[in-house]
XYZ file of C-alpha atoms in Angstrom:
420
model
C -1.451 69.349 11.448
C -0.533 66.214 12.953
C -4.382 64.884 15.107
C -4.109 62.500 17.519
C -6.307 59.829 15.650
C -1.966 59.673 13.635
C -0.739 58.153 16.971
C -1.540 54.603 18.401
C -1.489 53.390 22.396
C 0.284 50.107 22.022
C -0.141 47.823 24.686
C 1.442 44.497 24.318
C 0.281 43.545 21.151
C -3.128 45.775 20.603
C -2.637 48.961 19.448
C -5.794 51.381 20.479
C -6.715 55.302 20.264
C -4.411 57.013 22.390
C -7.024 57.819 24.898
C -7.756 56.949 28.149
C -10.589 58.330 30.232
C -9.319 58.679 34.009
C -10.834 57.007 36.993
C -13.128 59.316 38.899
C -15.170 58.130 41.710
C -17.791 57.454 43.451
C -18.888 56.369 39.794
C -18.420 59.512 38.387
C -16.544 57.361 35.762
C -19.346 55.357 35.329
C -19.322 51.763 33.178
C -21.203 53.858 30.651
C -18.479 56.340 30.174
C -15.537 53.283 30.834
C -17.781 51.330 27.974
C -17.841 54.353 25.381
C -14.179 54.735 25.447
C -13.576 50.903 24.592
C -16.382 51.048 22.105
C -14.619 53.891 20.438
C -11.175 52.477 20.231
C -9.651 53.326 23.546
C -9.386 53.103 27.408
C -11.851 53.626 29.816
C -12.133 53.517 33.657
C -14.578 52.394 35.995
C -13.306 53.538 40.005
C -13.565 50.793 43.001
C -14.293 54.360 45.349
C -16.695 53.441 47.681
C -17.895 50.039 45.941
C -20.575 48.967 48.153
C -22.424 52.350 47.625
C -22.018 51.790 43.784
C -23.406 48.275 43.916
C -25.993 49.136 46.347
C -27.101 51.655 43.627
C -26.713 49.984 40.618
C -27.248 46.493 41.544
C -29.898 47.100 44.781
C -27.501 45.131 47.047
C -27.771 45.978 50.802
C -24.082 46.341 51.429
C -23.837 49.705 53.222
C -27.214 48.908 55.615
C -25.839 45.375 56.603
C -22.163 47.029 57.346
C -23.944 49.697 59.469
C -26.195 47.434 61.251
C -23.288 45.790 61.995
C -21.486 48.014 63.896
C -24.873 50.810 65.052
C -23.545 49.918 68.835
C -20.364 51.847 67.809
C -21.870 55.269 66.352
C -21.844 57.501 69.083
C -18.063 56.343 70.389
C -14.977 58.488 68.665
C -13.003 55.299 68.821
C -13.649 53.627 65.129
C -10.867 50.911 66.159
C -13.821 47.972 65.467
C -15.270 48.622 62.349
C -14.085 46.285 59.761
C -14.942 45.705 56.244
C -16.462 42.167 55.536
C -13.933 41.034 52.887
C -16.505 38.581 51.270
C -18.948 41.601 50.772
C -16.427 43.697 49.449
C -15.251 40.407 47.223
C -18.818 40.509 46.061
C -19.405 44.283 45.274
C -16.260 44.340 43.416
C -17.416 41.094 41.175
C -20.761 42.539 40.659
C -19.066 45.909 39.426
C -16.615 44.630 36.973
C -18.374 41.476 35.914
C -21.842 43.911 35.097
C -19.639 46.315 33.200
C -17.230 43.370 31.377
C -20.745 41.786 29.892
C -21.419 45.020 28.268
C -18.274 45.855 26.767
C -18.449 46.151 22.934
C -15.431 47.338 20.517
C -11.935 47.144 20.524
C -10.584 49.279 23.285
C -10.084 48.513 26.799
C -12.121 48.770 30.434
C -9.296 48.977 33.613
C -10.357 49.754 37.082
C -8.801 52.665 39.351
C -7.877 51.205 42.789
C -7.216 54.304 45.186
C -4.331 53.259 47.795
C -5.282 55.725 50.053
C -9.077 54.388 50.738
C -7.049 52.367 53.659
C -10.478 51.116 55.092
C -8.954 49.890 58.589
C -6.921 46.547 56.796
C -4.859 48.625 53.884
C -3.419 45.599 52.545
C -5.883 43.185 53.195
C -8.614 45.057 51.354
C -6.804 46.649 48.440
C -5.565 42.479 47.810
C -9.440 41.719 47.780
C -10.519 44.470 45.834
C -7.326 43.883 42.880
C -7.954 40.348 43.243
C -11.161 40.104 42.810
C -11.567 42.989 40.121
C -8.898 40.529 38.118
C -11.090 37.407 38.707
C -14.181 39.256 37.177
C -12.465 39.505 34.173
C -11.310 43.364 34.350
C -9.018 44.493 31.368
C -6.274 45.785 33.486
C -5.549 47.670 36.754
C -4.580 51.627 37.260
C -3.174 51.900 40.364
C -3.564 55.287 41.992
C -3.590 58.286 45.143
C -0.326 56.643 46.617
C 3.034 55.102 45.612
C 1.565 51.364 45.787
C 5.034 49.942 46.727
C 3.785 46.829 47.661
C 0.378 46.510 45.838
C 1.972 44.338 42.815
C 3.406 41.804 45.476
C -0.262 40.901 47.055
C -1.136 39.855 43.521
C 1.462 38.265 42.581
C 0.224 34.747 42.742
C -3.084 35.671 40.780
C -3.511 33.405 37.963
C -3.625 37.127 35.747
C -0.933 38.471 37.088
C 0.982 38.829 34.540
C -1.829 38.830 31.650
C -3.916 41.792 33.064
C -2.614 45.178 32.655
C -1.403 46.927 35.680
C -0.026 50.504 35.363
C 0.577 53.035 38.059
C -0.267 56.730 38.506
C 3.158 59.250 39.673
C 3.661 62.464 39.529
C 7.592 62.594 39.297
C 10.251 60.836 38.096
C 11.260 59.844 41.851
C 8.224 57.986 42.527
C 8.709 56.197 39.825
C 12.417 55.012 40.229
C 11.129 54.139 44.053
C 8.090 51.867 42.522
C 10.519 50.669 39.976
C 13.071 49.454 42.529
C 10.499 48.140 45.105
C 9.284 45.577 42.558
C 12.036 44.494 41.049
C 12.337 41.147 42.699
C 8.952 40.334 40.941
C 10.402 41.156 37.265
C 7.350 42.145 36.036
C 7.219 45.854 35.138
C 3.886 48.201 34.992
C 2.568 47.986 31.169
C 1.952 52.060 31.547
C 2.572 54.837 33.924
C 0.647 57.809 34.363
C 2.194 61.042 34.537
C -0.152 63.122 36.262
C 0.833 66.799 36.259
C -0.381 69.607 38.619
C -3.537 70.751 36.912
C -5.582 67.447 37.485
C -8.471 66.988 39.247
C -9.202 65.274 43.070
C -6.114 64.474 44.779
C -2.834 65.789 43.745
C 0.859 63.929 44.011
C 2.133 67.533 44.757
C 2.156 69.702 47.690
C 0.516 73.016 47.749
C 3.382 74.559 46.095
C 1.821 72.430 43.016
C 1.927 75.235 40.878
C 5.670 75.057 40.278
C 5.631 72.243 38.578
C 4.584 71.660 35.395
C 3.234 68.590 33.048
C 5.494 68.723 30.281
C 9.063 68.970 32.169
C 8.200 66.064 34.278
C 6.929 64.086 31.469
C 10.565 65.070 29.326
C 12.231 63.715 32.509
C 10.705 60.761 32.765
C 10.840 59.913 29.075
C 14.788 60.810 28.973
C 15.373 58.452 32.224
C 13.613 55.571 30.339
C 15.460 55.690 27.330
C 18.778 55.897 29.068
C 17.643 53.009 31.466
C 16.666 51.044 28.168
C 13.109 50.671 29.284
C 10.016 50.419 26.953
C 6.649 51.487 29.555
C 4.753 53.500 27.996
C 4.124 57.003 29.083
C 1.059 58.491 29.504
C 0.498 62.408 30.710
C -2.628 63.160 32.275
C -4.041 66.813 33.656
C -4.591 70.078 31.907
C -4.645 68.253 28.392
C -7.810 69.976 27.015
C -7.830 69.644 23.294
C -6.226 67.211 21.065
C -3.152 69.647 20.121
C -2.701 69.393 23.622
C -2.582 65.768 23.165
C -0.650 65.848 20.203
C 2.049 68.069 21.914
C 2.787 65.683 24.589
C 2.901 62.664 21.825
C 5.233 64.225 19.105
C 7.300 64.495 22.690
C 7.138 60.631 22.777
C 4.287 59.880 25.018
C 2.018 56.681 24.233
C -1.087 58.207 24.748
C -2.914 60.732 27.072
C -5.410 60.258 30.148
C -8.265 63.111 30.016
C -10.809 63.123 32.248
C -11.796 67.635 32.982
C -14.180 67.219 29.694
C -15.891 64.423 29.968
C -17.303 64.985 33.494
C -20.204 66.643 31.133
C -21.295 64.353 29.057
C -24.559 62.224 29.653
C -22.416 59.163 30.140
C -20.341 60.331 33.497
C -22.160 59.647 36.480
C -22.770 63.346 38.282
C -26.413 64.316 38.470
C -27.393 66.550 35.946
C -27.492 69.894 37.660
C -24.111 69.217 39.030
C -22.910 68.919 35.732
C -24.342 72.527 35.603
C -21.893 73.920 38.221
C -19.328 73.072 36.319
C -20.201 74.596 33.113
C -20.693 77.222 35.331
C -17.563 77.835 37.273
C -15.147 80.288 36.614
C -11.137 80.363 36.977
C -11.575 82.160 40.489
C -14.028 79.401 41.584
C -11.319 76.234 41.610
C -9.228 76.280 44.574
C -6.501 73.717 45.808
C -7.084 72.905 49.875
C -6.261 70.389 52.159
C -9.417 69.519 53.893
C -8.826 65.725 52.242
C -8.702 63.507 55.738
C -5.931 61.786 53.008
C -3.619 64.634 53.700
C -3.121 64.905 50.152
C -3.909 68.874 48.611
C -7.381 68.691 46.430
C -8.738 70.247 43.925
C -12.792 71.718 43.465
C -14.754 73.917 42.934
C -15.081 76.067 46.199
C -18.578 76.463 46.359
C -18.950 72.509 47.218
C -21.049 72.077 49.659
C -19.488 69.881 51.209
C -16.798 72.345 52.633
C -16.628 73.206 56.155
C -20.059 70.866 56.470
C -19.362 69.981 60.155
C -21.559 66.111 59.472
C -21.389 63.844 61.775
C -18.856 60.896 60.527
C -20.643 57.868 59.831
C -17.408 55.726 59.798
C -19.668 52.522 60.752
C -21.631 52.186 57.195
C -18.661 53.951 54.946
C -15.068 54.372 57.150
C -13.218 54.026 53.752
C -10.533 56.305 55.041
C -9.664 55.037 57.994
C -6.371 53.529 58.569
C -4.647 50.628 60.086
C -5.250 51.625 63.484
C -8.938 53.124 62.840
C -8.241 56.876 62.771
C -9.546 59.539 59.921
C -8.496 63.238 60.226
C -11.835 64.172 59.480
C -13.290 62.240 62.895
C -10.288 63.839 64.422
C -11.474 67.505 63.641
C -15.009 66.428 64.445
C -14.544 66.043 67.826
C -12.415 68.455 68.716
C -15.246 71.141 67.108
C -17.992 69.240 68.845
C -16.002 69.692 72.158
C -15.718 73.133 71.652
C -18.853 74.020 70.597
C -21.066 71.513 73.128
C -24.113 73.587 72.784
C -24.438 73.865 68.697
C -26.752 71.333 67.061
C -24.946 71.624 64.112
C -21.221 72.488 64.221
C -18.531 73.148 61.276
C -15.249 71.709 60.467
C -13.540 74.119 58.084
C -9.825 72.046 58.186
C -11.658 68.458 57.350
C -14.370 67.246 55.380
C -16.271 63.884 56.070
C -14.975 62.604 52.226
C -16.861 59.296 52.528
C -20.276 61.089 52.616
C -19.827 64.320 51.077
C -18.118 62.106 47.888
C -21.070 59.407 48.234
C -23.533 62.455 48.045
C -21.771 64.189 44.988
C -20.779 67.109 47.598
C -17.153 67.685 47.030
C -17.068 68.729 43.388
C -13.472 67.994 42.551
C -12.306 69.165 39.189
C -9.286 70.122 37.484
C -7.895 73.321 36.949
C -9.672 73.896 33.375
C -12.837 73.286 34.241
C -13.484 76.845 33.773
C -13.400 76.113 30.091
C -15.772 73.280 30.020
C -18.540 76.613 28.856
C -17.034 76.584 25.317
C -17.164 73.524 24.351
C -21.090 73.397 24.121
C -23.872 75.307 23.321
C -26.537 77.542 25.725
C -29.799 76.237 25.556
C -33.355 78.296 25.528
C -33.159 78.575 29.112
C -29.646 79.799 30.229
C -28.547 75.756 31.006
C -25.556 74.458 29.019
C -26.195 71.000 26.449
C -24.765 68.090 27.969
C -22.254 66.343 25.828
C -21.915 62.772 24.436
C -19.324 60.924 25.328
C -18.622 60.304 21.865
C -18.202 63.713 20.489
C -15.868 64.247 23.447
C -13.784 61.414 22.682
C -14.096 62.115 18.886
C -13.360 65.819 19.316
C -10.097 64.958 20.957
C -9.075 62.509 18.329
C -10.149 64.095 15.464
C -9.434 68.167 16.381
C -6.383 69.978 14.946
C -4.968 74.148 15.796
C -6.131 74.101 19.328
C -10.200 74.065 18.473
C -13.187 72.618 20.178
C -15.886 71.466 18.372
C -19.177 72.389 19.553
C -22.265 69.920 19.414
C -25.506 70.458 16.871
C -28.123 72.181 19.490
C -30.643 69.595 20.194
C -33.934 69.856 19.183
C -36.257 71.302 22.225
C -39.635 68.964 22.712
C -42.728 71.436 21.907
């Protein structure tokens, strides 16, 4: 039987193990996790979601505190249109995270950064340009454009010295989305270096409606591969979402894919940025504990564990400190929903908001447990400890299991010795 190790992901002149670890925020795809992927010869992602929170935690900066102090006067106001990010601070936060990560990089693989279009930050184009340009300045190997169509994103950095040097990729969930992107960017004479095709079983925000279950990743990938062949386009296609074993990955490679993007199985590794107690919640989840809902203010359906503490929690919006989802007019669907509930329940000390959630605060606090559809299978990838908890895995163990496994099998780790 063929193994994933029998294939190589080719980007330009470089050949790598065809495993890409997806970019999960906020700092869930940590630098440690991305660096392990690169060391082992694949591609790892860090995420620039809530980058100022990440740098405050990792590098002891005070970007969030400074922004909150600047806009403290506005905290009681429903109008958030005045709240802007300091672009110099945003650039510095991005530079710090990328430079610190790249300085530690070893191995033959690469480290990319995941940039979400839906982090609109009350200045969508300006802030996205700063995030991408600063990452390139700081030496990132590549940028993956996520959470949106990104029709104008390439143009924002076309004058950057590394525009044609760094790897630039996009995430799509349909052939139509890919065609729109390529048509819009045709004048730049700059194709994406890779296309991640994310299917309906992926974690977090989905590129589908609530009818997501009617779609199939293999069908979408086959359609894209056939169209690319007809158009004589040689762009690596990387399927993502629901690829749980090395054998799952091989099936896509045999279709003509260039690699696979995986994430769910890495959420329960020691290198993942999730707190260890929440990793145990992922292990414990059963199939009926996973839901797709519409509580995200972005308008995208979102997959998560339905016992996530942030669901229904009517916390006061803290846009003055965060504000990553404020649109170009300073609006956020959660702020609107929160104000509606406050007006409807003026005497309540703590309200509930069921239809939307404050993603900025809850993702920062790890209170929205986004996950892939197959998270319920994680308990079968490890061993139980004497106290009933599940043993955390190393990223190397999971990576190599994808790389070398056959027959749809998952390799269990050696039980760790319990300290006396």
